[in-house]
Tab-separated table of C-alpha atoms in Angstrom:
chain	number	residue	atom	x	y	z
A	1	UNK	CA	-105.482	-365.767	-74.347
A	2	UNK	CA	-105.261	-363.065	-77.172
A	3	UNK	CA	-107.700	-359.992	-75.846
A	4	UNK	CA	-110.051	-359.127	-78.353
A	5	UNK	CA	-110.957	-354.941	-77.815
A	6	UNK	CA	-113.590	-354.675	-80.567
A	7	UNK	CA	-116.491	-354.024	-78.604
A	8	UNK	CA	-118.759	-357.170	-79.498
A	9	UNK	CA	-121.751	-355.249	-80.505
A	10	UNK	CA	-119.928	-353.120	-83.229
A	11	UNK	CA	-121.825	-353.952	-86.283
A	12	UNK	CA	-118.508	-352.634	-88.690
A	13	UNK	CA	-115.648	-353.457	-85.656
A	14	UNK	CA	-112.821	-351.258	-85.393
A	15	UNK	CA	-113.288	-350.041	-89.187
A	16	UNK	CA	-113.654	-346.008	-88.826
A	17	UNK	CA	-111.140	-345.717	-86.056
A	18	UNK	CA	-108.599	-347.957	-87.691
A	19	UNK	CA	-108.848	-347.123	-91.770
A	20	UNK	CA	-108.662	-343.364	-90.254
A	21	UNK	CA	-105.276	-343.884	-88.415
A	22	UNK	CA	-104.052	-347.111	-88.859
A	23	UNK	CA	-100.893	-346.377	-86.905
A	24	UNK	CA	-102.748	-343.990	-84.061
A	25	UNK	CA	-105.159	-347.086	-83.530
A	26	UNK	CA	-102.176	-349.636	-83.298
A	27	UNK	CA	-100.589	-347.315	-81.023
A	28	UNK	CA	-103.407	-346.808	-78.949
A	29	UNK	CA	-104.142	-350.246	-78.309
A	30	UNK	CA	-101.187	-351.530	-77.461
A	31	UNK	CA	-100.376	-349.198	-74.595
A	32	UNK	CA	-104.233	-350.160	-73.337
A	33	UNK	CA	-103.647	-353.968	-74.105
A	34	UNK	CA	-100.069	-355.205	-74.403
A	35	UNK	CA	-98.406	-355.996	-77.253
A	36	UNK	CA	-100.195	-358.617	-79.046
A	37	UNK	CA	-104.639	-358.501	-79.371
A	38	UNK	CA	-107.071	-359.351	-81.795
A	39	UNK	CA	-109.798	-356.725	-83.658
A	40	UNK	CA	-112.412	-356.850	-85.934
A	41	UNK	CA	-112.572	-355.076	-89.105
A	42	UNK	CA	-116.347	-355.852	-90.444
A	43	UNK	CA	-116.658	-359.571	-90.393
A	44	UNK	CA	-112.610	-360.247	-90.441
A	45	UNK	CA	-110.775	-360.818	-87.236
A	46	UNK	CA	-106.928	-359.606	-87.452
A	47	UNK	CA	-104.520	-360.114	-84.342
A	48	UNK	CA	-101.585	-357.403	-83.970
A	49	UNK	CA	-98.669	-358.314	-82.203
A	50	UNK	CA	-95.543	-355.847	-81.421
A	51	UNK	CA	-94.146	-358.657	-79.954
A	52	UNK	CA	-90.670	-359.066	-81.451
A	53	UNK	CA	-89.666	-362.651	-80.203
A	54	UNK	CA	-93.790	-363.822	-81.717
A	55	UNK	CA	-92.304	-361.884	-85.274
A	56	UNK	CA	-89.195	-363.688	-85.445
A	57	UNK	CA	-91.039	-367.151	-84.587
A	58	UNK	CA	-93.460	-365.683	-87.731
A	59	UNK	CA	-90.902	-364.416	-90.571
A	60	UNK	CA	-88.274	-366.865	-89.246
A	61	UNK	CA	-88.590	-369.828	-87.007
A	62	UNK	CA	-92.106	-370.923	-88.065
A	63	UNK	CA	-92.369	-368.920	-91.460
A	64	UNK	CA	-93.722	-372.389	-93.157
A	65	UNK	CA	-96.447	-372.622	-90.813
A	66	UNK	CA	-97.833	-368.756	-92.682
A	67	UNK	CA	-98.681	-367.981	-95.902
A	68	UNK	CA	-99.307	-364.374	-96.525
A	69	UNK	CA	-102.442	-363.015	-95.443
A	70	UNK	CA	-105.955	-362.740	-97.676
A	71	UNK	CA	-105.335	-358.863	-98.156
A	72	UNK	CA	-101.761	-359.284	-99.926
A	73	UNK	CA	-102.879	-362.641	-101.706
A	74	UNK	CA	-105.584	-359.538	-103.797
A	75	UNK	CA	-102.422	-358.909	-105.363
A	76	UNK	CA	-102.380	-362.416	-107.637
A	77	UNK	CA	-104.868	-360.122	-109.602
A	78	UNK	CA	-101.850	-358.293	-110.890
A	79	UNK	CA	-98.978	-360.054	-109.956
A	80	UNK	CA	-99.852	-363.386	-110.446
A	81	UNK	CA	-97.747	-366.092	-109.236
A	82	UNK	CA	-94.778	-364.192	-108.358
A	83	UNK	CA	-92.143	-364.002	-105.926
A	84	UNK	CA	-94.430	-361.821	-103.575
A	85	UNK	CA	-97.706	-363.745	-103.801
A	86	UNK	CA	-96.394	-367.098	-104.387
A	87	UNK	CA	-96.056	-369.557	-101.127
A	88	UNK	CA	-94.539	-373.360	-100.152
A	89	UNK	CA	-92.094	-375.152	-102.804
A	90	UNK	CA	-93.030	-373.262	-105.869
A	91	UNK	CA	-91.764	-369.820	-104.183
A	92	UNK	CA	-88.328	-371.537	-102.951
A	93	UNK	CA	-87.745	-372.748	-106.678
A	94	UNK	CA	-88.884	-369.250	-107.968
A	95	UNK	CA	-86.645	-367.428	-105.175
A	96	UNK	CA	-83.674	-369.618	-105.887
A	97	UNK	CA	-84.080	-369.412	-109.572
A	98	UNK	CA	-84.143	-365.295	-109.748
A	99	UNK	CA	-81.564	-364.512	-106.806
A	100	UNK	CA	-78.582	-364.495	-109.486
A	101	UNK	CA	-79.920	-361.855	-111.358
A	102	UNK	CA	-79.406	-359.841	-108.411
A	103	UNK	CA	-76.160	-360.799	-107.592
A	104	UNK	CA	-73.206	-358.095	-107.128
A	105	UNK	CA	-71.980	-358.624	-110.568
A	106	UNK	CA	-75.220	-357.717	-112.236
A	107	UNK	CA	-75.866	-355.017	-109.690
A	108	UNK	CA	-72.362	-353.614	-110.997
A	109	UNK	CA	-73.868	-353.085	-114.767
A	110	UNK	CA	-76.822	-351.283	-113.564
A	111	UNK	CA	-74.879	-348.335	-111.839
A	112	UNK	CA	-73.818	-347.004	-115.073
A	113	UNK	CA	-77.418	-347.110	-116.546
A	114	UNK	CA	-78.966	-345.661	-112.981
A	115	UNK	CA	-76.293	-343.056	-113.236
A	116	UNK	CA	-77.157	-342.204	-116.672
A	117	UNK	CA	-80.978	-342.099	-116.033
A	118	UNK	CA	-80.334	-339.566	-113.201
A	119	UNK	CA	-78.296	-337.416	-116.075
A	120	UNK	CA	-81.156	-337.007	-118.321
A	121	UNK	CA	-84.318	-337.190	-115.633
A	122	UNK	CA	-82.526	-334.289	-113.746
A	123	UNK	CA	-82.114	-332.131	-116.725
A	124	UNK	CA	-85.197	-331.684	-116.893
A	125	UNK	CA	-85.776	-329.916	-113.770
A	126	UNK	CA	-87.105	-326.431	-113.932
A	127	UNK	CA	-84.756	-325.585	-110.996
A	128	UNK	CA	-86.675	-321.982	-111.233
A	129	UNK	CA	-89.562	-322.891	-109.244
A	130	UNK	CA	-90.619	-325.216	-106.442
A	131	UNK	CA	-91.191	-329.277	-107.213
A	132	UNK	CA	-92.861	-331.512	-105.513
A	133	UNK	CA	-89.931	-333.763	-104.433
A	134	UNK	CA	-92.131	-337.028	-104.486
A	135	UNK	CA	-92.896	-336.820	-108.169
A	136	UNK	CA	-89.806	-336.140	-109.134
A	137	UNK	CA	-88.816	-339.231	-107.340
A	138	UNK	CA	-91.700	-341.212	-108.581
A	139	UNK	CA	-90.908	-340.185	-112.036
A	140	UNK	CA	-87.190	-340.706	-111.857
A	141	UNK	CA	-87.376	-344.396	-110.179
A	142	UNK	CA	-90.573	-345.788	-112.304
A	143	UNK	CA	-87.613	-344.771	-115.459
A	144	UNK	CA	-85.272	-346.506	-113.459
A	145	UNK	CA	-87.124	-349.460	-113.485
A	146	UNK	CA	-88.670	-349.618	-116.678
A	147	UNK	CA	-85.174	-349.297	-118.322
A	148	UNK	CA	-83.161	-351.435	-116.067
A	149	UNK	CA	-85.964	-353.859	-115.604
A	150	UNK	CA	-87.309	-354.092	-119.495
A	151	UNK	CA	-84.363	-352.350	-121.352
A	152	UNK	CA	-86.877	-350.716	-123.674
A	153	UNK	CA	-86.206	-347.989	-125.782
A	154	UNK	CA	-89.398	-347.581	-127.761
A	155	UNK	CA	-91.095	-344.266	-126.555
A	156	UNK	CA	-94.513	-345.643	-127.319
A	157	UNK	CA	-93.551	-348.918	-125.160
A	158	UNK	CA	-92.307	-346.316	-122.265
A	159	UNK	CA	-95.993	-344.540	-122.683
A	160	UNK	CA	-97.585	-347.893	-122.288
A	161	UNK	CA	-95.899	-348.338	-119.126
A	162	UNK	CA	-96.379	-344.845	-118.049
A	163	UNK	CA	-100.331	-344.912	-118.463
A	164	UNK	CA	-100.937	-347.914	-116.870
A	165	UNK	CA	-98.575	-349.505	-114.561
A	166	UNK	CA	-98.761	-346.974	-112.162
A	167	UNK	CA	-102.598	-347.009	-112.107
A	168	UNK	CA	-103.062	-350.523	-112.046
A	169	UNK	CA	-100.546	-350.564	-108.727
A	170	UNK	CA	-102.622	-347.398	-107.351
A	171	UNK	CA	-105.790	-349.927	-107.984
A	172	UNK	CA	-104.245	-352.995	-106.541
A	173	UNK	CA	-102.358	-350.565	-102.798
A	174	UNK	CA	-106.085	-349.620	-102.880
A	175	UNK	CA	-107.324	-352.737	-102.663
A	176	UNK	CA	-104.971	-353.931	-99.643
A	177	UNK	CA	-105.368	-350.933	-97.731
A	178	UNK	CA	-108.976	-350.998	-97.541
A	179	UNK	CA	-111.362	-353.023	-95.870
A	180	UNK	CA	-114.818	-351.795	-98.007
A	181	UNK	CA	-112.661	-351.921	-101.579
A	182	UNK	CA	-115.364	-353.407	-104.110
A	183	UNK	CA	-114.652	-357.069	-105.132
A	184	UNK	CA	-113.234	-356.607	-109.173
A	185	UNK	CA	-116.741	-358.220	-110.202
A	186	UNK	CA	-118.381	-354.944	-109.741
A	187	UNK	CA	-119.099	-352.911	-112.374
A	188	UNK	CA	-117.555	-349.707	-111.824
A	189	UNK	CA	-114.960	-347.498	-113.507
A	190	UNK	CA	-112.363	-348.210	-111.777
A	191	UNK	CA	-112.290	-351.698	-111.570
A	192	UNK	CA	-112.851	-351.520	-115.454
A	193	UNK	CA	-109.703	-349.505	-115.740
A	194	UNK	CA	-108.006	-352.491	-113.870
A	195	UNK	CA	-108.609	-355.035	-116.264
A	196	UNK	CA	-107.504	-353.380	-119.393
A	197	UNK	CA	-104.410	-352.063	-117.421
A	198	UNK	CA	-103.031	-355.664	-116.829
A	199	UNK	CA	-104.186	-357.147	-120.033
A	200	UNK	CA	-102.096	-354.047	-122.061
A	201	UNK	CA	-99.176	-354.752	-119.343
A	202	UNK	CA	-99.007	-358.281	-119.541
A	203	UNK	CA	-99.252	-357.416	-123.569
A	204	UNK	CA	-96.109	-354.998	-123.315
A	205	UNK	CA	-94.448	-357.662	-121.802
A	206	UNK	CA	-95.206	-360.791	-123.766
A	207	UNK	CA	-94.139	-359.158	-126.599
A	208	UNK	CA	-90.936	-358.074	-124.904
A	209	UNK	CA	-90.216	-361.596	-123.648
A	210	UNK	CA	-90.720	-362.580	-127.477
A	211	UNK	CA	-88.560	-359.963	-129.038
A	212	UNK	CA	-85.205	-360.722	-125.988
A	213	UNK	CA	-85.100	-364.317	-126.556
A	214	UNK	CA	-83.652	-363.619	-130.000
A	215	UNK	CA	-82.103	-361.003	-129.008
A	216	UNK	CA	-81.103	-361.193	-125.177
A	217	UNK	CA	-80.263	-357.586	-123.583
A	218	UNK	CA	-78.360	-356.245	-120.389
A	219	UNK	CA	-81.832	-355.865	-118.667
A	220	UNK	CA	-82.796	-357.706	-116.013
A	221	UNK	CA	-85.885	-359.103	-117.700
A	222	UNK	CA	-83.068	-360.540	-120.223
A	223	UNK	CA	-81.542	-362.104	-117.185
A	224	UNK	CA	-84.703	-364.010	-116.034
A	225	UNK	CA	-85.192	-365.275	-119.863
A	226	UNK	CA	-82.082	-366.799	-119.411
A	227	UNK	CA	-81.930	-368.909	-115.762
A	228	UNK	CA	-82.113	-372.537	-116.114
A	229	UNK	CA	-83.476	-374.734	-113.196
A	230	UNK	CA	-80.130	-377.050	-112.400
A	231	UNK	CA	-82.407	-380.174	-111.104
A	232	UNK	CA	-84.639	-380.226	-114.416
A	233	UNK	CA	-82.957	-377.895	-117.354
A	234	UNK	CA	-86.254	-375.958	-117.661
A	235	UNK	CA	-86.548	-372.165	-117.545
A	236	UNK	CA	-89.402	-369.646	-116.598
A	237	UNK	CA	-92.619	-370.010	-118.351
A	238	UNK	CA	-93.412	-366.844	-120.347
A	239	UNK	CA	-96.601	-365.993	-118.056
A	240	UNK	CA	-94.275	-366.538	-114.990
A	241	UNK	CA	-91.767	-363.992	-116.172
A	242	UNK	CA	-94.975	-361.789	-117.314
A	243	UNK	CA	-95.554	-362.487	-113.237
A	244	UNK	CA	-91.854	-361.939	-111.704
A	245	UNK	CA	-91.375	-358.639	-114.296
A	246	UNK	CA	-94.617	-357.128	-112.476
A	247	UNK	CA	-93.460	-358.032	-109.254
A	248	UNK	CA	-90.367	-356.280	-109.526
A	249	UNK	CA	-92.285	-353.250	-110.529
A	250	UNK	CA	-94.334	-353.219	-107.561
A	251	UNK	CA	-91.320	-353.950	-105.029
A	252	UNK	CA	-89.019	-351.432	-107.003
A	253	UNK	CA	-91.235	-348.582	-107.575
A	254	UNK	CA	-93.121	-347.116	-105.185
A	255	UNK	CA	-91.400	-347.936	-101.670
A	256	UNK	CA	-88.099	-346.436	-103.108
A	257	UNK	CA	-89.835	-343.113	-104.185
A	258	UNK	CA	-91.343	-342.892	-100.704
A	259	UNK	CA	-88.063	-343.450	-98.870
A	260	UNK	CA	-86.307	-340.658	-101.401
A	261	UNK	CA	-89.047	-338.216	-100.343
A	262	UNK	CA	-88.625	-339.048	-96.628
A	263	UNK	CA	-85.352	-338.744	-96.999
A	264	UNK	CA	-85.444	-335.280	-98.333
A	265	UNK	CA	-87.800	-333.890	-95.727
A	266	UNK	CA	-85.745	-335.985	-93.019
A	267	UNK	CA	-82.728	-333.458	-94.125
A	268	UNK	CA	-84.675	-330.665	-94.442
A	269	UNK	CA	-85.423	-331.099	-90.440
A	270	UNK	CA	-82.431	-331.039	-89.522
A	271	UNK	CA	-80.204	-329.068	-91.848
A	272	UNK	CA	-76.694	-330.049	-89.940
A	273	UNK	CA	-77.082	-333.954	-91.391
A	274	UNK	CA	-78.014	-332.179	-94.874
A	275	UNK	CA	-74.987	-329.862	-95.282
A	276	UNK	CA	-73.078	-333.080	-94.155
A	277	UNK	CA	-74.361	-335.262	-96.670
A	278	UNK	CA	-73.839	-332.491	-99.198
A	279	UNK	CA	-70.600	-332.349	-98.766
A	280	UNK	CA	-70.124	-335.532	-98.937
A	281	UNK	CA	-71.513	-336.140	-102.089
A	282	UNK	CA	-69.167	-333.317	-103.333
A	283	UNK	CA	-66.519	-335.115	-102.185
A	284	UNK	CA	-66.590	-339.217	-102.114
A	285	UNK	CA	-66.915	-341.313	-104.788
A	286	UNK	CA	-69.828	-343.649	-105.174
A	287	UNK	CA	-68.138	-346.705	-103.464
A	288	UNK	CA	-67.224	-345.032	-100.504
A	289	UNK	CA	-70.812	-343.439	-100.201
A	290	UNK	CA	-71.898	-347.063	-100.873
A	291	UNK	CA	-69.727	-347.904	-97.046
A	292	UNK	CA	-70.046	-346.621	-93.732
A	293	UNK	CA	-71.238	-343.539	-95.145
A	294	UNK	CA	-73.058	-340.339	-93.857
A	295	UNK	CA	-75.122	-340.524	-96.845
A	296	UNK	CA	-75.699	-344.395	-96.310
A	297	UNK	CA	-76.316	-343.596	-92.487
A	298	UNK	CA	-79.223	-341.078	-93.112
A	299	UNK	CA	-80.920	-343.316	-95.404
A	300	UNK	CA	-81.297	-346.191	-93.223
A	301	UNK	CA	-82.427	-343.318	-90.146
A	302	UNK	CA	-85.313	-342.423	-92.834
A	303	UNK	CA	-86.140	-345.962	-93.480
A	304	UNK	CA	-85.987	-346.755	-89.996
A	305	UNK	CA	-88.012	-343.552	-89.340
A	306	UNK	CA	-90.543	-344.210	-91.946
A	307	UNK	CA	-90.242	-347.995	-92.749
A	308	UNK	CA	-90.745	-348.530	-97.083
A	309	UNK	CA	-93.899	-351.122	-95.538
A	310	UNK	CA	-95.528	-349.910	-92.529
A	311	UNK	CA	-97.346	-353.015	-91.927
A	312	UNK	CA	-97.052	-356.894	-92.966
A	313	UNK	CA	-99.124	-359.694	-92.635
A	314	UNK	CA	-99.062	-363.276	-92.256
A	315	UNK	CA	-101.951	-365.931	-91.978
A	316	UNK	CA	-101.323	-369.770	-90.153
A	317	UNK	CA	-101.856	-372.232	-92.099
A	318	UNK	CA	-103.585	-374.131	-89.397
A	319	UNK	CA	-104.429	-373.121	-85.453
A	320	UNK	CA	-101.392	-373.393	-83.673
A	321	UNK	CA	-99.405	-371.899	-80.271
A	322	UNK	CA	-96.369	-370.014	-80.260
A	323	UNK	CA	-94.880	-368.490	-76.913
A	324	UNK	CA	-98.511	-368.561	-75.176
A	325	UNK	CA	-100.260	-367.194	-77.967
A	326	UNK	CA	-102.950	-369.323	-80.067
A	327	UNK	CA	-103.240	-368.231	-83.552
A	328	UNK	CA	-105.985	-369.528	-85.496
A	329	UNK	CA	-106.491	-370.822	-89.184
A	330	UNK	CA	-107.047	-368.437	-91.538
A	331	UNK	CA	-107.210	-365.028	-88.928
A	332	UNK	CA	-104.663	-362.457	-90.636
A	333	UNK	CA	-101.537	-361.463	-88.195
A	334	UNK	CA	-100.114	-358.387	-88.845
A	335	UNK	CA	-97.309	-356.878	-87.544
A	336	UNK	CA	-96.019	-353.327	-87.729
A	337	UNK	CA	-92.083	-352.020	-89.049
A	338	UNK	CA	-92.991	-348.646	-88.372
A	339	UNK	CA	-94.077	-349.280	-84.901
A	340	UNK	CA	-91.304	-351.773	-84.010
A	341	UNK	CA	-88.367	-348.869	-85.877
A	342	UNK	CA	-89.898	-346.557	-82.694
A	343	UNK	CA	-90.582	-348.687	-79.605
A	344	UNK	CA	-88.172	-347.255	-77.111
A	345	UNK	CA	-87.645	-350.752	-75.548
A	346	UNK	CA	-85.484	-351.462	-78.749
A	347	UNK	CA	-83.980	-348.250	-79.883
A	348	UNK	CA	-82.327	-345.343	-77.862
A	349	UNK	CA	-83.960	-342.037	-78.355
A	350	UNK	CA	-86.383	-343.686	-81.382
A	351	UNK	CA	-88.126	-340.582	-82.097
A	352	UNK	CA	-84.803	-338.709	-82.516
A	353	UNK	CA	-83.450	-338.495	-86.149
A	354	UNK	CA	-79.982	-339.605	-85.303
A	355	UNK	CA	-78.457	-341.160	-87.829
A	356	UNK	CA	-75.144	-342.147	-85.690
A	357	UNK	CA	-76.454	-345.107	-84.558
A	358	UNK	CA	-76.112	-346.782	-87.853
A	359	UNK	CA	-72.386	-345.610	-88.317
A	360	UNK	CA	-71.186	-347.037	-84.372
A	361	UNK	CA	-73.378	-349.988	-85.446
A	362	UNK	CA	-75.555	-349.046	-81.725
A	363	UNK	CA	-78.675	-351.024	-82.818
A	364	UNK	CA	-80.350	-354.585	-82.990
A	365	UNK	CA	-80.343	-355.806	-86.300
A	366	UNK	CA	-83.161	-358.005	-85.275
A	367	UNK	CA	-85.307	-354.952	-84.992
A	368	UNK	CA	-84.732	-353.288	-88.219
A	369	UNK	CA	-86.546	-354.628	-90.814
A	370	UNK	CA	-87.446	-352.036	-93.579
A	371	UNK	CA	-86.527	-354.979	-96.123
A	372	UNK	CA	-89.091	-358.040	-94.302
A	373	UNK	CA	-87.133	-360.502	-92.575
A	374	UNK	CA	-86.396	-364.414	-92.654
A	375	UNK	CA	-85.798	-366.183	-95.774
A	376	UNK	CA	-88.800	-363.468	-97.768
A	377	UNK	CA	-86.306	-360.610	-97.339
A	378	UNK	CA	-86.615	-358.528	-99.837
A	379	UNK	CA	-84.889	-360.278	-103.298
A	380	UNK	CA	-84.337	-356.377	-104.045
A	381	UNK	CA	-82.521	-354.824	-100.937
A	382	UNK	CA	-79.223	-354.412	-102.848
A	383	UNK	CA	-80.850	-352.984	-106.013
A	384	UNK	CA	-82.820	-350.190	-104.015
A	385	UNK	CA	-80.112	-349.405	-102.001
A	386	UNK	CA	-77.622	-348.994	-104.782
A	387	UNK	CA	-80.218	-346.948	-106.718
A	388	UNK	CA	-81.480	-344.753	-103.895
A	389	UNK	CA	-77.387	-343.709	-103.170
A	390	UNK	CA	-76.473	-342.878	-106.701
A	391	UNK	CA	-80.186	-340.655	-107.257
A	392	UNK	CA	-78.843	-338.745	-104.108
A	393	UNK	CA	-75.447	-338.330	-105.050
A	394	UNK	CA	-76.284	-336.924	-108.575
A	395	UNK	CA	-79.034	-334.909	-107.112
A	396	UNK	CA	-76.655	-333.193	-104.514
A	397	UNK	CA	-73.935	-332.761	-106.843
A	398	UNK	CA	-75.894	-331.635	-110.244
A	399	UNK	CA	-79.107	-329.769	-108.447
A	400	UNK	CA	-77.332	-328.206	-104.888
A	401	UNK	CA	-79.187	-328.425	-101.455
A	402	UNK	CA	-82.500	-328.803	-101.489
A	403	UNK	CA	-84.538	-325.834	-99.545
A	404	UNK	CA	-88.453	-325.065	-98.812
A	405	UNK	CA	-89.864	-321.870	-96.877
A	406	UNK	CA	-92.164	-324.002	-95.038
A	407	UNK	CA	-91.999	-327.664	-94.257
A	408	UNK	CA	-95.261	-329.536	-93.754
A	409	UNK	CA	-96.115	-331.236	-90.341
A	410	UNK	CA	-95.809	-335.134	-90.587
A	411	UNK	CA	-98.962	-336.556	-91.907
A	412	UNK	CA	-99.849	-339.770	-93.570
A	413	UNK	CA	-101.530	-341.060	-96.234
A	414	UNK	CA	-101.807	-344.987	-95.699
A	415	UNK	CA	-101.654	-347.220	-98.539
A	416	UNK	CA	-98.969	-349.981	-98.973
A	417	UNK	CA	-96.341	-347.489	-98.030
A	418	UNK	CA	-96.407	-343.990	-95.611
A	419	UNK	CA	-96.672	-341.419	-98.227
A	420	UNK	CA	-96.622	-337.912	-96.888
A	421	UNK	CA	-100.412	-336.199	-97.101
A	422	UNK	CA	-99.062	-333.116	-97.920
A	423	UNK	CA	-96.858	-331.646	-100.975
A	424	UNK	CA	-93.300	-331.308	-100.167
A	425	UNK	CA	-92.290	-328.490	-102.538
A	426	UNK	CA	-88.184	-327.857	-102.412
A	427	UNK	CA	-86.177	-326.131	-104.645
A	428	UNK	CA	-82.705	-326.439	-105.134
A	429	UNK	CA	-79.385	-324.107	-104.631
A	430	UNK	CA	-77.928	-324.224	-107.776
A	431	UNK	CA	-75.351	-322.730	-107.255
A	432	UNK	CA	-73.783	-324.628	-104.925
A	433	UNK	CA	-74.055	-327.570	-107.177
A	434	UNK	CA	-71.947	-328.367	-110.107
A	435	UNK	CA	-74.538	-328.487	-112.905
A	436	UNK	CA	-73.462	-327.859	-116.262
């Protein structure tokens, strides 16, 4: 039996105490009740498990007894059908069909272009006066993306991708994150603002699709116009690359931005690993940084530290038992990276920013799971982990060491990933770089 510990007269459940601090509540609960209970948010039950041997039966084992759960499926508003929304037989054909696009030989072409990016995004810092290192990081990937993703060189087009990609994905992390979001029916601004950002997206996009298949590019939208299905000859439907395109934008965007900018103030804690990965960057070229790296070392510490998605969810498709535990139809189950990245039963030390264990290889990989786990790992991983080492390398080497005079406390703000509450303003020793 799964405790419930919403008291049963609570007209709202567990809302204010859990939208207020999702991970405090999580915590809280689970040293009063065990790993795995069930809550109520308003008129939803939810069941958290830190359970790891329950997860792996979920993402793994049993993953085709779970679709994913009624607050990620809000997502088909903007992403459709895609690889993240999409469930069963039509998501195996999709995942199959789009994994060689992000094979190592495509990856290879897009290190130039990142590279390049970097060159032109960094120029542009005022290196005079403090920045606030997540939007330059925000800024610099959602370029990334657009240009490696679409391969568009229209400013206009850029604009249009500007204004309202990233707030139609602030609209949709909004929507997941909270339990009293207003259904899209309602008549308000902001749901308004919604509707024409994903009809001028998909737009952008149709006409893009229309324009590469007479003229295919280097991009990987280029590379989804092109996959053929072996079994049947047929490719992707224009509305599901319109679907896949905005996937990758959501997947690509905003959980490597976050990681940068934990990254940064990870380093700026402890300013031994920063002058080490520094130097480094002075001194080893990309494909080494790419190995058993310092740099590469770090960066999984921060995503361990602060996972890219501090929570998941998963929903049975029917009641069913797993190790003891009955899980019923339809009842979200949600499970916690962050959490799991800092149970001391699984990690030595997990509160310690020691970024050795990845280099002596002194962890489970079982229990690190910034990407997902089971066959829905993240079609991505390779991508964001190429383009998150080459942004740090040219930052080191072009802007110096980041510094700051005061570095904010740790502090949340929940929405599909951990962003920091507070501004994280750096500047950079220029000097000690090698800018031109």
């Amino acid at each position: 039996m799964i405790p419930l510990v919403t008291k049963r007269f609570s007209l709202l459940g567990d809302v204010k105490e859990y939208v207020a601090s999702p991970i405090d509540y999580l915590s809280k609960k689970t040293k009063e009740y065990g790993d795995t209970f069930r809550f109520r948010i308003a008129g939803r039950y939810v069941t958290f498990t830190g359970d790891p041997e329950l997860i792996k039966e979920i993402l793994q084992t049993k993953n085709k007894s779970f679709r994913k759960s009624k607050s990620y499926r809000k997502l088909e508003l903007l992403l459709g059908k895609g690889l993240f929304t999409s469930e069963g037989d039509f998501w195996l054909k999709q995942r199959r069909l789009i994994q060689p696009a992000f094979s190592n030989t495509k990856l290879a072409h897009y290190t130039k272009q990142i590279d390049q990016i970097c060159e032109e995004k960094l120029n542009q810092i005022n290196t005079s006066q403090a920045v606030n290192i997540k939007d330059v990081f925000t800024d610099l990937t959602l370029e990334i993306i657009t240009q490696c993703l679409l391969g568009i060189s229209s400013k206009e087009e850029t604009q249009k991708v500007n204004r309202h990609l990233p707030r139609a994905l602030s609209y949709m992390l909004n929507q997941i994150t909270s339990p009293l979001a207003p259904p899209l029916w309602f008549p308000i601004k902001s749901n308004n603002n919604f509707k024409d950002d994903v009809t001028e997206l998909n737009k952008l996009i149709s006409g893009l699709i229309q324009r590469k298949k007479k003229d295919l590019g280097q991009d990987l939208l280029s590379s989804l116009i092109e996959i053929t299905d072996e079994d049947t000859g047929e490719k992707m439907s224009d509305q599901q690359l319109i679907d896949e395109t905005l996937t990758i934008f959501l997947a690509g965007h905003e959980t490597t931005a976050i990681t940068l900018t934990w990254f940064i103030y990870s380093l700026l804690k402890k300013p031994s690993y920063l002058d080490l990965v520094f130097e480094e960057c002075k001194e080893k070229p990309f494909h080494e940084l790419m190995g058993n790296s310092m740099l590469k070392a770090c960066l999984n510490e921060t995503m361990r530290l602060y996972s890219p998605i501090w929570v998941l969810g998963r929903e049975p498709i029917q009641d069913l038992t797993i190790n003891s535990y009955h899980l019923r139809q339809k009842e979200g189950v949600i499970f916690s990276p962050y959490l799991i990245h800092r149970d001391e039963r699984f990690w030595k030390n997990p509160k310690q920013f020691y970024p050795e264990r990845f280099i002596n290889n002194d962890y489970n990989e079982e229990h690190f799971i910034p990407f997902g786990g089971g066959p829905r790992l993240c079609i991505g991983k390779h991508f964001s982990i190429l383009e998150m080492v080459i942004i740090i390398q040219k930052m080191m080497t072009k802007l110096g060491k980041p510094f700051i005079q005061n570095l904010p406390k740790e502090e949340f703000e929940y929405s599909l990933t951990l962003r920091p509450k507070q501004k994280i303003e750096v500047q950079f020793n220029i000097e000690k770089g090698n800018r031109l």
